[in-house]
mmCIF file of C-alpha atoms and ligand atoms in Angstrom:
data_model
loop_
_atom_site.group_PDB
_atom_site.id
_atom_site.type_symbol
_atom_site.label_atom_id
_atom_site.label_comp_id
_atom_site.label_asym_id
_atom_site.label_seq_id
_atom_site.Cartn_x
_atom_site.Cartn_y
_atom_site.Cartn_z
ATOM 1 C CA MET O 1 29.757 -24.728 7.295
ATOM 2 C CA ILE O 2 27.308 -25.304 4.173
ATOM 3 C CA GLU O 3 28.682 -27.048 1.495
ATOM 4 C CA VAL O 4 26.501 -27.715 -1.925
ATOM 5 C CA VAL O 5 28.397 -29.611 -4.633
ATOM 6 C CA ASN O 6 25.908 -30.108 -8.877
ATOM 7 C CA LEU O 7 23.144 -29.909 -6.741
ATOM 8 C CA SER O 8 19.879 -30.401 -9.311
ATOM 9 C CA LYS O 9 16.455 -30.984 -8.795
ATOM 10 C CA THR O 10 14.317 -32.066 -11.756
ATOM 11 C CA PHE O 11 9.947 -32.402 -10.416
ATOM 12 C CA ARG O 12 8.232 -35.295 -12.786
ATOM 13 C CA VAL O 13 4.598 -32.973 -13.810
ATOM 14 C CA LEU O 14 2.043 -35.594 -14.569
ATOM 15 C CA GLU O 15 0.143 -34.054 -17.915
ATOM 16 C CA GLY O 16 -3.555 -35.072 -17.154
ATOM 17 C CA LYS O 17 -5.661 -35.257 -20.546
ATOM 18 C CA THR O 18 -9.171 -33.640 -19.935
ATOM 19 C CA GLY O 19 -12.480 -34.393 -21.970
ATOM 20 C CA PHE O 20 -13.994 -37.771 -21.033
ATOM 21 C CA VAL O 21 -11.559 -39.469 -24.057
ATOM 22 C CA GLY O 22 -8.969 -38.085 -22.444
ATOM 23 C CA ALA O 23 -9.708 -39.264 -18.661
ATOM 24 C CA VAL O 24 -10.734 -42.554 -20.453
ATOM 25 C CA LYS O 25 -6.515 -42.391 -22.078
ATOM 26 C CA ASN O 26 -4.808 -41.336 -18.341
ATOM 27 C CA LEU O 27 -6.074 -44.956 -17.609
ATOM 28 C CA PHE O 28 -3.942 -46.509 -19.892
ATOM 29 C CA SER O 29 -0.606 -43.842 -20.515
ATOM 30 C CA ARG O 30 0.387 -40.823 -18.778
ATOM 31 C CA ASP O 31 2.334 -38.182 -20.312
ATOM 32 C CA TYR O 32 4.765 -36.637 -17.801
ATOM 33 C CA ARG O 33 6.427 -33.124 -18.346
ATOM 34 C CA TYR O 34 9.193 -32.504 -16.500
ATOM 35 C CA VAL O 35 10.537 -29.068 -15.117
ATOM 36 C CA ASP O 36 14.125 -28.655 -13.977
ATOM 37 C CA ALA O 37 13.931 -26.652 -11.302
ATOM 38 C CA VAL O 38 17.272 -26.669 -9.518
ATOM 39 C CA ARG O 39 20.660 -26.938 -12.098
ATOM 40 C CA ASP O 40 23.607 -27.683 -11.163
ATOM 41 C CA ILE O 41 24.559 -25.159 -8.130
ATOM 42 C CA SER O 42 27.474 -25.075 -6.005
ATOM 43 C CA PHE O 43 28.067 -22.968 -3.736
ATOM 44 C CA THR O 44 29.877 -22.621 -0.346
ATOM 45 C CA VAL O 45 28.398 -20.840 2.751
ATOM 46 C CA LYS O 46 30.955 -20.467 6.422
ATOM 47 C CA GLN O 47 29.254 -20.573 9.627
ATOM 48 C CA GLY O 48 27.558 -17.266 11.188
ATOM 49 C CA GLU O 49 26.932 -16.092 7.595
ATOM 50 C CA MET O 50 24.249 -14.452 6.442
ATOM 51 C CA LEU O 51 23.761 -15.052 2.869
ATOM 52 C CA GLY O 52 20.714 -13.914 0.447
ATOM 53 C CA LEU O 53 19.413 -16.393 -2.236
ATOM 54 C CA ILE O 54 17.865 -13.471 -4.924
ATOM 55 C CA GLY O 55 15.758 -14.501 -8.126
ATOM 56 C CA PRO O 56 12.416 -14.092 -9.971
ATOM 57 C CA ASN O 57 9.481 -15.632 -9.446
ATOM 58 C CA GLY O 58 9.859 -19.146 -10.855
ATOM 59 C CA ALA O 59 14.217 -19.098 -10.059
ATOM 60 C CA GLY O 60 14.084 -22.160 -8.230
ATOM 61 C CA LYS O 61 14.445 -20.900 -4.601
ATOM 62 C CA SER O 62 12.252 -22.455 -2.646
ATOM 63 C CA THR O 63 13.611 -26.173 -3.813
ATOM 64 C CA THR O 64 17.084 -25.046 -2.982
ATOM 65 C CA ILE O 65 15.533 -24.148 0.707
ATOM 66 C CA LYS O 66 13.563 -27.513 0.560
ATOM 67 C CA MET O 67 16.822 -29.561 -0.626
ATOM 68 C CA LEU O 68 18.862 -27.611 1.885
ATOM 69 C CA SER O 69 16.455 -28.298 4.740
ATOM 70 C CA GLY O 70 15.637 -32.027 4.536
ATOM 71 C CA ILE O 71 12.255 -32.134 3.114
ATOM 72 C CA LEU O 72 13.342 -33.029 -0.770
ATOM 73 C CA MET O 73 15.270 -35.469 -2.437
ATOM 74 C CA PRO O 74 17.936 -34.069 -4.776
ATOM 75 C CA THR O 75 18.021 -35.511 -7.856
ATOM 76 C CA SER O 76 21.326 -35.330 -8.056
ATOM 77 C CA GLY O 77 24.245 -33.475 -6.466
ATOM 78 C CA LYS O 78 24.413 -33.194 -3.159
ATOM 79 C CA ALA O 79 24.279 -31.035 -0.189
ATOM 80 C CA LEU O 80 26.360 -31.087 3.398
ATOM 81 C CA VAL O 81 25.031 -29.265 5.969
ATOM 82 C CA ASN O 82 27.433 -29.072 9.223
ATOM 83 C CA GLY O 83 28.725 -32.952 7.980
ATOM 84 C CA ILE O 84 25.078 -34.225 7.306
ATOM 85 C CA GLU O 85 22.786 -34.654 3.938
ATOM 86 C CA PRO O 86 19.995 -33.423 5.310
ATOM 87 C CA TYR O 87 17.834 -34.993 3.252
ATOM 88 C CA LYS O 88 19.528 -38.744 4.428
ATOM 89 C CA ASN O 89 19.324 -37.523 8.022
ATOM 90 C CA ARG O 90 16.335 -36.465 8.716
ATOM 91 C CA GLN O 91 15.451 -36.474 12.469
ATOM 92 C CA GLU O 92 19.767 -35.467 12.732
ATOM 93 C CA ASN O 93 19.234 -32.381 11.027
ATOM 94 C CA ALA O 94 16.089 -31.164 12.249
ATOM 95 C CA MET O 95 17.577 -31.387 15.979
ATOM 96 C CA LYS O 96 20.172 -29.012 13.756
ATOM 97 C CA VAL O 97 18.449 -26.888 11.229
ATOM 98 C CA SER O 98 15.156 -25.289 10.950
ATOM 99 C CA VAL O 99 13.327 -23.668 8.424
ATOM 100 C CA VAL O 100 10.603 -20.313 7.629
ATOM 101 C CA PHE O 101 7.981 -20.254 4.643
ATOM 102 C CA GLY O 102 6.832 -16.695 4.716
ATOM 103 C CA GLN O 103 3.477 -18.529 3.205
ATOM 104 C CA ARG O 104 3.679 -21.956 5.513
ATOM 105 C CA THR O 105 2.732 -22.062 9.348
ATOM 106 C CA LYS O 106 4.814 -24.588 12.002
ATOM 107 C CA LEU O 107 2.256 -22.804 14.427
ATOM 108 C CA TRP O 108 -1.425 -24.543 14.960
ATOM 109 C CA TRP O 109 -3.705 -22.400 13.793
ATOM 110 C CA ASP O 110 -6.619 -22.975 16.126
ATOM 111 C CA LEU O 111 -4.469 -22.572 19.727
ATOM 112 C CA PRO O 112 -3.325 -20.158 21.494
ATOM 113 C CA CYS O 113 0.464 -19.263 20.438
ATOM 114 C CA TYR O 114 2.132 -20.561 23.950
ATOM 115 C CA GLU O 115 0.709 -23.997 23.296
ATOM 116 C CA SER O 116 2.030 -24.163 19.857
ATOM 117 C CA PHE O 117 5.992 -23.007 21.744
ATOM 118 C CA GLU O 118 5.005 -25.554 24.698
ATOM 119 C CA LEU O 119 4.327 -28.687 22.039
ATOM 120 C CA HIS O 120 7.889 -27.625 20.292
ATOM 121 C CA ARG O 121 9.533 -27.169 23.061
ATOM 122 C CA VAL O 122 8.558 -30.710 24.111
ATOM 123 C CA MET O 123 8.725 -32.214 20.136
ATOM 124 C CA TYR O 124 12.786 -31.289 20.322
ATOM 125 C CA ARG O 125 13.544 -32.177 24.484
ATOM 126 C CA ILE O 126 14.396 -29.069 24.326
ATOM 127 C CA PRO O 127 15.893 -28.805 28.184
ATOM 128 C CA GLU O 128 14.225 -26.658 30.285
ATOM 129 C CA LYS O 129 16.776 -24.229 31.036
ATOM 130 C CA ILE O 130 17.198 -23.467 27.569
ATOM 131 C CA TYR O 131 13.901 -22.583 26.697
ATOM 132 C CA LYS O 132 13.390 -20.843 29.037
ATOM 133 C CA GLN O 133 16.357 -18.563 28.556
ATOM 134 C CA ASN O 134 15.297 -18.694 24.979
ATOM 135 C CA LEU O 135 11.831 -17.864 25.464
ATOM 136 C CA ASP O 136 12.229 -14.791 27.890
ATOM 137 C CA GLU O 137 15.072 -13.070 24.910
ATOM 138 C CA PHE O 138 12.237 -13.525 22.262
ATOM 139 C CA MET O 139 9.591 -12.551 24.588
ATOM 140 C CA GLU O 140 11.498 -8.642 25.237
ATOM 141 C CA PHE O 141 12.781 -8.445 21.684
ATOM 142 C CA LEU O 142 10.100 -9.952 19.473
ATOM 143 C CA GLU O 143 6.974 -8.420 22.380
ATOM 144 C CA LEU O 144 5.588 -12.229 22.016
ATOM 145 C CA GLU O 145 2.943 -10.999 25.254
ATOM 146 C CA GLU O 146 1.000 -9.409 23.177
ATOM 147 C CA PHE O 147 -0.613 -12.044 21.154
ATOM 148 C CA TRP O 148 0.999 -14.468 23.512
ATOM 149 C CA SER O 149 -2.230 -16.141 24.429
ATOM 150 C CA ARG O 150 -4.804 -15.792 21.297
ATOM 151 C CA PRO O 151 -5.293 -18.018 18.336
ATOM 152 C CA VAL O 152 -2.442 -18.441 15.619
ATOM 153 C CA ARG O 153 -5.310 -17.701 12.578
ATOM 154 C CA GLN O 154 -5.976 -14.461 14.576
ATOM 155 C CA LEU O 155 -2.849 -12.942 13.985
ATOM 156 C CA SER O 156 -1.190 -10.202 12.011
ATOM 157 C CA LEU O 157 1.714 -11.590 9.060
ATOM 158 C CA GLY O 158 3.942 -9.484 10.959
ATOM 159 C CA GLN O 159 3.633 -10.485 14.988
ATOM 160 C CA ARG O 160 2.749 -14.485 13.431
ATOM 161 C CA MET O 161 6.353 -14.233 11.552
ATOM 162 C CA ARG O 162 7.404 -12.841 15.416
ATOM 163 C CA ALA O 163 5.751 -16.220 16.731
ATOM 164 C CA GLU O 164 7.795 -18.735 14.118
ATOM 165 C CA ILE O 165 10.984 -17.345 13.288
ATOM 166 C CA SER O 166 11.195 -17.329 17.541
ATOM 167 C CA VAL O 167 9.203 -21.355 18.224
ATOM 168 C CA SER O 168 11.966 -21.892 14.708
ATOM 169 C CA LEU O 169 14.855 -20.586 17.194
ATOM 170 C CA LEU O 170 14.167 -22.094 20.331
ATOM 171 C CA HIS O 171 16.076 -25.387 20.321
ATOM 172 C CA ASN O 172 19.069 -23.175 19.188
ATOM 173 C CA PRO O 173 20.142 -24.414 15.768
ATOM 174 C CA GLU O 174 22.749 -23.597 13.742
ATOM 175 C CA VAL O 175 21.416 -22.682 10.668
ATOM 176 C CA ILE O 176 18.155 -21.159 9.480
ATOM 177 C CA TYR O 177 17.398 -21.299 6.728
ATOM 178 C CA LEU O 178 14.533 -18.252 5.868
ATOM 179 C CA ASP O 179 11.875 -18.276 2.457
ATOM 180 C CA GLU O 180 10.899 -15.311 2.189
ATOM 181 C CA PRO O 181 9.821 -14.187 5.284
ATOM 182 C CA THR O 182 8.896 -10.686 5.093
ATOM 183 C CA ILE O 183 6.211 -11.295 2.612
ATOM 184 C CA GLY O 184 3.280 -9.530 2.452
ATOM 185 C CA MET O 185 4.290 -7.482 5.233
ATOM 186 C CA ASP O 186 4.411 -3.521 6.211
ATOM 187 C CA ALA O 187 7.539 -1.906 5.798
ATOM 188 C CA VAL O 188 7.392 -1.370 10.483
ATOM 189 C CA ALA O 189 6.889 -4.852 11.080
ATOM 190 C CA LYS O 190 9.469 -6.258 7.675
ATOM 191 C CA GLU O 191 12.456 -3.406 9.512
ATOM 192 C CA ARG O 192 11.536 -5.220 12.874
ATOM 193 C CA ILE O 193 11.837 -8.850 11.427
ATOM 194 C CA ARG O 194 15.340 -7.111 9.523
ATOM 195 C CA GLN O 195 16.635 -5.842 13.256
ATOM 196 C CA PHE O 196 15.360 -9.078 14.996
ATOM 197 C CA LEU O 197 17.577 -11.476 12.399
ATOM 198 C CA ILE O 198 20.788 -8.857 12.524
ATOM 199 C CA ASN O 199 20.938 -9.632 16.864
ATOM 200 C CA THR O 200 20.117 -12.979 16.337
ATOM 201 C CA ASN O 201 23.285 -14.314 13.627
ATOM 202 C CA LYS O 202 25.110 -11.512 16.036
ATOM 203 C CA SER O 203 24.531 -12.612 19.091
ATOM 204 C CA ARG O 204 24.295 -16.986 18.245
ATOM 205 C CA ASN O 205 26.649 -17.196 14.830
ATOM 206 C CA VAL O 206 23.501 -18.719 13.836
ATOM 207 C CA THR O 207 24.527 -19.282 9.844
ATOM 208 C CA LEU O 208 20.745 -17.402 7.611
ATOM 209 C CA ILE O 209 20.513 -18.479 3.915
ATOM 210 C CA ILE O 210 17.586 -16.076 2.904
ATOM 211 C CA THR O 211 15.256 -15.786 0.056
ATOM 212 C CA SER O 212 13.153 -13.172 -0.608
ATOM 213 C CA HIS O 213 12.719 -11.062 -4.106
ATOM 214 C CA ASP O 214 12.610 -7.809 -1.549
ATOM 215 C CA MET O 215 16.397 -6.461 -1.895
ATOM 216 C CA ALA O 216 15.875 -4.316 0.733
ATOM 217 C CA ASP O 217 15.637 -7.618 2.703
ATOM 218 C CA ILE O 218 18.873 -8.666 0.528
ATOM 219 C CA GLU O 219 20.444 -5.477 1.159
ATOM 220 C CA LYS O 220 19.939 -5.010 4.798
ATOM 221 C CA LEU O 221 20.692 -8.520 6.240
ATOM 222 C CA CYS O 222 23.343 -10.379 3.744
ATOM 223 C CA SER O 223 27.208 -9.388 2.761
ATOM 224 C CA ARG O 224 26.946 -12.363 0.189
ATOM 225 C CA VAL O 225 24.599 -13.376 -1.922
ATOM 226 C CA ILE O 226 23.993 -14.978 -4.771
ATOM 227 C CA ILE O 227 21.311 -14.727 -7.839
ATOM 228 C CA ILE O 228 19.426 -17.584 -9.448
ATOM 229 C CA ASP O 229 16.888 -17.498 -12.381
ATOM 230 C CA HIS O 230 15.505 -21.082 -14.230
ATOM 231 C CA GLY O 231 17.479 -22.815 -11.526
ATOM 232 C CA GLN O 232 20.968 -21.391 -12.523
ATOM 233 C CA ILE O 233 23.447 -19.607 -10.203
ATOM 234 C CA VAL O 234 23.887 -16.324 -12.752
ATOM 235 C CA TYR O 235 25.530 -14.430 -9.311
ATOM 236 C CA GLU O 236 27.920 -14.968 -6.598
ATOM 237 C CA GLY O 237 29.254 -12.245 -4.632
ATOM 238 C CA ASP O 238 28.862 -9.146 -2.305
ATOM 239 C CA PHE O 239 26.058 -7.102 -2.364
ATOM 240 C CA ASP O 240 27.640 -3.646 -2.619
ATOM 241 C CA GLU O 241 29.160 -4.910 -6.282
ATOM 242 C CA ILE O 242 26.002 -5.927 -7.529
ATOM 243 C CA ARG O 243 24.193 -2.134 -6.331
ATOM 244 C CA HIS O 244 27.752 -0.716 -7.877
ATOM 245 C CA ARG O 245 27.899 -2.896 -11.286
ATOM 246 C CA TYR O 246 24.238 -3.386 -11.958
ATOM 247 C CA GLY O 247 21.881 -1.433 -9.546
ATOM 248 C CA ARG O 248 22.500 1.367 -12.771
ATOM 249 C CA GLU O 249 18.920 0.886 -13.689
ATOM 250 C CA ARG O 250 16.717 3.842 -12.470
ATOM 251 C CA THR O 251 12.763 4.021 -13.287
ATOM 252 C CA MET O 252 11.165 7.334 -12.619
ATOM 253 C CA VAL O 253 7.551 7.284 -12.645
ATOM 254 C CA VAL O 254 5.724 10.844 -13.431
ATOM 255 C CA GLU O 255 2.343 12.587 -13.210
ATOM 256 C CA PHE O 256 1.914 15.297 -15.875
ATOM 257 C CA GLY O 257 -1.134 17.292 -15.107
ATOM 258 C CA GLU O 258 -1.913 18.151 -18.352
ATOM 259 C CA GLU O 259 -2.507 15.383 -21.037
ATOM 260 C CA TYR O 260 0.611 15.053 -23.211
ATOM 261 C CA PRO O 261 1.737 12.636 -26.251
ATOM 262 C CA GLU O 262 5.121 12.831 -26.536
ATOM 263 C CA ILE O 263 7.562 14.254 -23.965
ATOM 264 C CA GLU O 264 10.511 14.987 -25.133
ATOM 265 C CA LEU O 265 13.369 14.029 -22.413
ATOM 266 C CA PRO O 266 17.425 15.872 -21.429
ATOM 267 C CA TYR O 267 17.870 11.255 -21.726
ATOM 268 C CA GLY O 268 16.249 7.922 -21.321
ATOM 269 C CA THR O 269 12.524 6.265 -22.504
ATOM 270 C CA VAL O 270 9.433 6.059 -21.586
ATOM 271 C CA ILE O 271 8.777 2.142 -20.822
ATOM 272 C CA LYS O 272 5.272 3.025 -19.602
ATOM 273 C CA ASP O 273 2.687 5.108 -21.193
ATOM 274 C CA GLU O 274 -0.277 5.240 -19.324
ATOM 275 C CA GLY O 275 -0.905 8.711 -19.865
ATOM 276 C CA LEU O 276 -1.045 11.213 -17.527
ATOM 277 C CA LYS O 277 1.261 8.834 -15.296
ATOM 278 C CA LYS O 278 4.853 7.761 -17.281
ATOM 279 C CA SER O 279 6.948 5.307 -16.283
ATOM 280 C CA ILE O 280 10.826 6.632 -17.707
ATOM 281 C CA ARG O 281 13.316 4.607 -17.396
ATOM 282 C CA PHE O 282 17.237 5.980 -17.411
ATOM 283 C CA LEU O 283 20.771 4.163 -16.508
ATOM 284 C CA ARG O 284 22.625 6.388 -13.455
ATOM 285 C CA ASP O 285 25.280 6.989 -15.654
ATOM 286 C CA GLN O 286 22.598 8.783 -18.086
ATOM 287 C CA GLY O 287 22.365 11.716 -14.699
ATOM 288 C CA THR O 288 21.090 11.750 -11.475
ATOM 289 C CA ALA O 289 16.436 11.630 -11.036
ATOM 290 C CA ILE O 290 16.701 15.427 -10.273
ATOM 291 C CA ASP O 291 18.397 16.319 -13.197
ATOM 292 C CA LEU O 292 16.078 14.828 -15.003
ATOM 293 C CA ILE O 293 13.102 16.299 -13.475
ATOM 294 C CA THR O 294 13.857 19.393 -13.039
ATOM 295 C CA THR O 295 14.229 19.795 -16.740
ATOM 296 C CA LEU O 296 11.062 18.050 -17.705
ATOM 297 C CA GLY O 297 9.329 20.943 -14.649
ATOM 298 C CA LYS O 298 10.575 23.164 -17.005
ATOM 299 C CA LYS O 299 8.584 22.411 -19.982
ATOM 300 C CA TYR O 300 5.984 20.122 -18.818
ATOM 301 C CA VAL O 301 3.330 20.556 -15.527
ATOM 302 C CA ILE O 302 4.232 17.926 -13.357
ATOM 303 C CA LYS O 303 1.854 16.769 -10.422
ATOM 304 C CA ASP O 304 3.706 13.785 -8.795
ATOM 305 C CA VAL O 305 7.051 11.992 -8.858
ATOM 306 C CA SER O 306 8.294 8.623 -7.519
ATOM 307 C CA ILE O 307 11.809 6.923 -7.941
ATOM 308 C CA GLN O 308 11.273 2.964 -7.806
ATOM 309 C CA GLU O 309 14.875 1.551 -6.697
ATOM 310 C CA ALA O 310 16.234 -2.077 -9.068
ATOM 311 C CA GLU O 311 14.642 -4.702 -8.827
ATOM 312 C CA ILE O 312 15.947 -7.919 -9.305
ATOM 313 C CA GLU O 313 14.725 -8.035 -12.660
ATOM 314 C CA SER O 314 16.480 -5.296 -13.465
ATOM 315 C CA ILE O 315 18.876 -6.504 -12.437
ATOM 316 C CA ILE O 316 18.685 -9.825 -13.500
ATOM 317 C CA ARG O 317 18.932 -8.287 -17.012
ATOM 318 C CA GLU O 318 21.255 -5.864 -17.389
ATOM 319 C CA ILE O 319 23.814 -9.011 -15.722
ATOM 320 C CA TYR O 320 22.554 -10.756 -18.483
ATOM 321 C CA GLU O 321 22.842 -7.589 -21.094
ATOM 322 C CA HIS O 322 26.671 -6.770 -19.451
ATOM 323 C CA GLY O 323 28.018 -9.619 -18.604
ATOM 324 C CA MET O 324 29.540 -10.678 -15.368
HETATM 325 N N1 ADP I 401 6.615 -29.891 -6.467
HETATM 326 C C1 ADP I 401 6.505 -29.605 -7.526
HETATM 327 N N2 ADP I 401 6.178 -29.956 -9.070
HETATM 328 C C2 ADP I 401 6.290 -29.870 -9.679
HETATM 329 N N3 ADP I 401 6.598 -28.246 -10.476
HETATM 330 C C3 ADP I 401 7.642 -28.094 -9.235
HETATM 331 C C4 ADP I 401 6.997 -27.949 -7.886
HETATM 332 N N4 ADP I 401 7.980 -26.893 -6.860
HETATM 333 C C5 ADP I 401 8.555 -26.514 -7.737
HETATM 334 N N5 ADP I 401 8.097 -26.117 -8.657
HETATM 335 C C6 ADP I 401 8.237 -25.394 -9.518
HETATM 336 O O1 ADP I 401 9.724 -25.198 -9.910
HETATM 337 C C7 ADP I 401 10.524 -23.801 -10.804
HETATM 338 C C8 ADP I 401 11.326 -23.534 -9.147
HETATM 339 O O2 ADP I 401 10.028 -23.333 -8.734
HETATM 340 P P1 ADP I 401 10.577 -22.199 -7.015
HETATM 341 O O3 ADP I 401 11.323 -23.681 -6.558
HETATM 342 O O4 ADP I 401 9.089 -23.069 -6.130
HETATM 343 O O5 ADP I 401 11.102 -21.698 -7.481
HETATM 344 P P2 ADP I 401 11.439 -19.903 -6.678
HETATM 345 O O6 ADP I 401 10.603 -20.148 -4.995
HETATM 346 O O7 ADP I 401 12.662 -19.173 -6.748
HETATM 347 O O8 ADP I 401 9.700 -18.780 -6.685
HETATM 348 C C9 ADP I 401 8.577 -23.748 -11.150
HETATM 349 O O9 ADP I 401 8.666 -23.283 -12.407
HETATM 350 C C10 ADP I 401 8.333 -24.613 -10.134
HETATM 351 O O10 ADP I 401 6.880 -23.917 -10.759
HETATM 352 MG MG1 MG I 402 9.504 -19.734 -3.407
#
């Protein structure tokens, strides 16, 4: 069980003065700027749950993950992960949890993949039997043989993440934190990672906390989500609830066959006009995308249409506009 109580993190950033005079002044005085990355957040997570932590860039997701996984010390408040405060008992914590960063690797860049696994076995003192059992399972489900003897630096993002997650599960952690695990991957690679996480969560009853700004990740993996913005929780609840109540905005990008300076819409508004290509935003309850495009098709020449799913930014905007 994870319990987060009034957790906050403020970073102190050095405001360097530039130029020669600035450099001299820096020798005598330091000016700091304070960044409230996480402000007074509280929540709990049950054993075996998959929780999604979502929010725009700079919202404080990674900072939260770093405090929960023991990498960062909170400024105030506390986190209890299976009875221990991770940042105070780093050694003990490391044996029970794992953390995966989409943009960083814990594998050895120049070593063949299998050597990183061996090193982990030694570092975490994983019994031979457990190691073998786990490895066999990951080999099969994630097809690690494909790149097993290749140096990590040569792996694609998807392959590297397959190795990354496997290595993180070798010591049978009770909790795994994943910070943007699918970032930069193509759709097929993303789907594979998601499937594996779903299976792992079920078969091992491991607790997962995932951050992402890809709504599809969260939709497929997490039944419960927390949305953070500017370091604060703005929503906590079911994913379905969000889609129901807030996923009302749709954006349709229409590419016209001819230039139309003004177009007449049955509903919605043009939010971006790039000449032939116009983005139209409308609400789900105003009408459907099909009706909109059919109406437009009667008056204008249309070359192409695409619909953008609700983005996290637009959901947050709706939450602020309509309240919880
Ligand atoms: N080590 C740091 N020093 C100073 N500011 C930081 C540091 N890490 C993060 N921040 C700031 O804290 C805020 C939250 O960052 P972060 O947790 O990385 O957001 P997210 O992961 O949601 O994109 C941002 O304004 C970021 O610039
Ligand atoms: Mg981040």
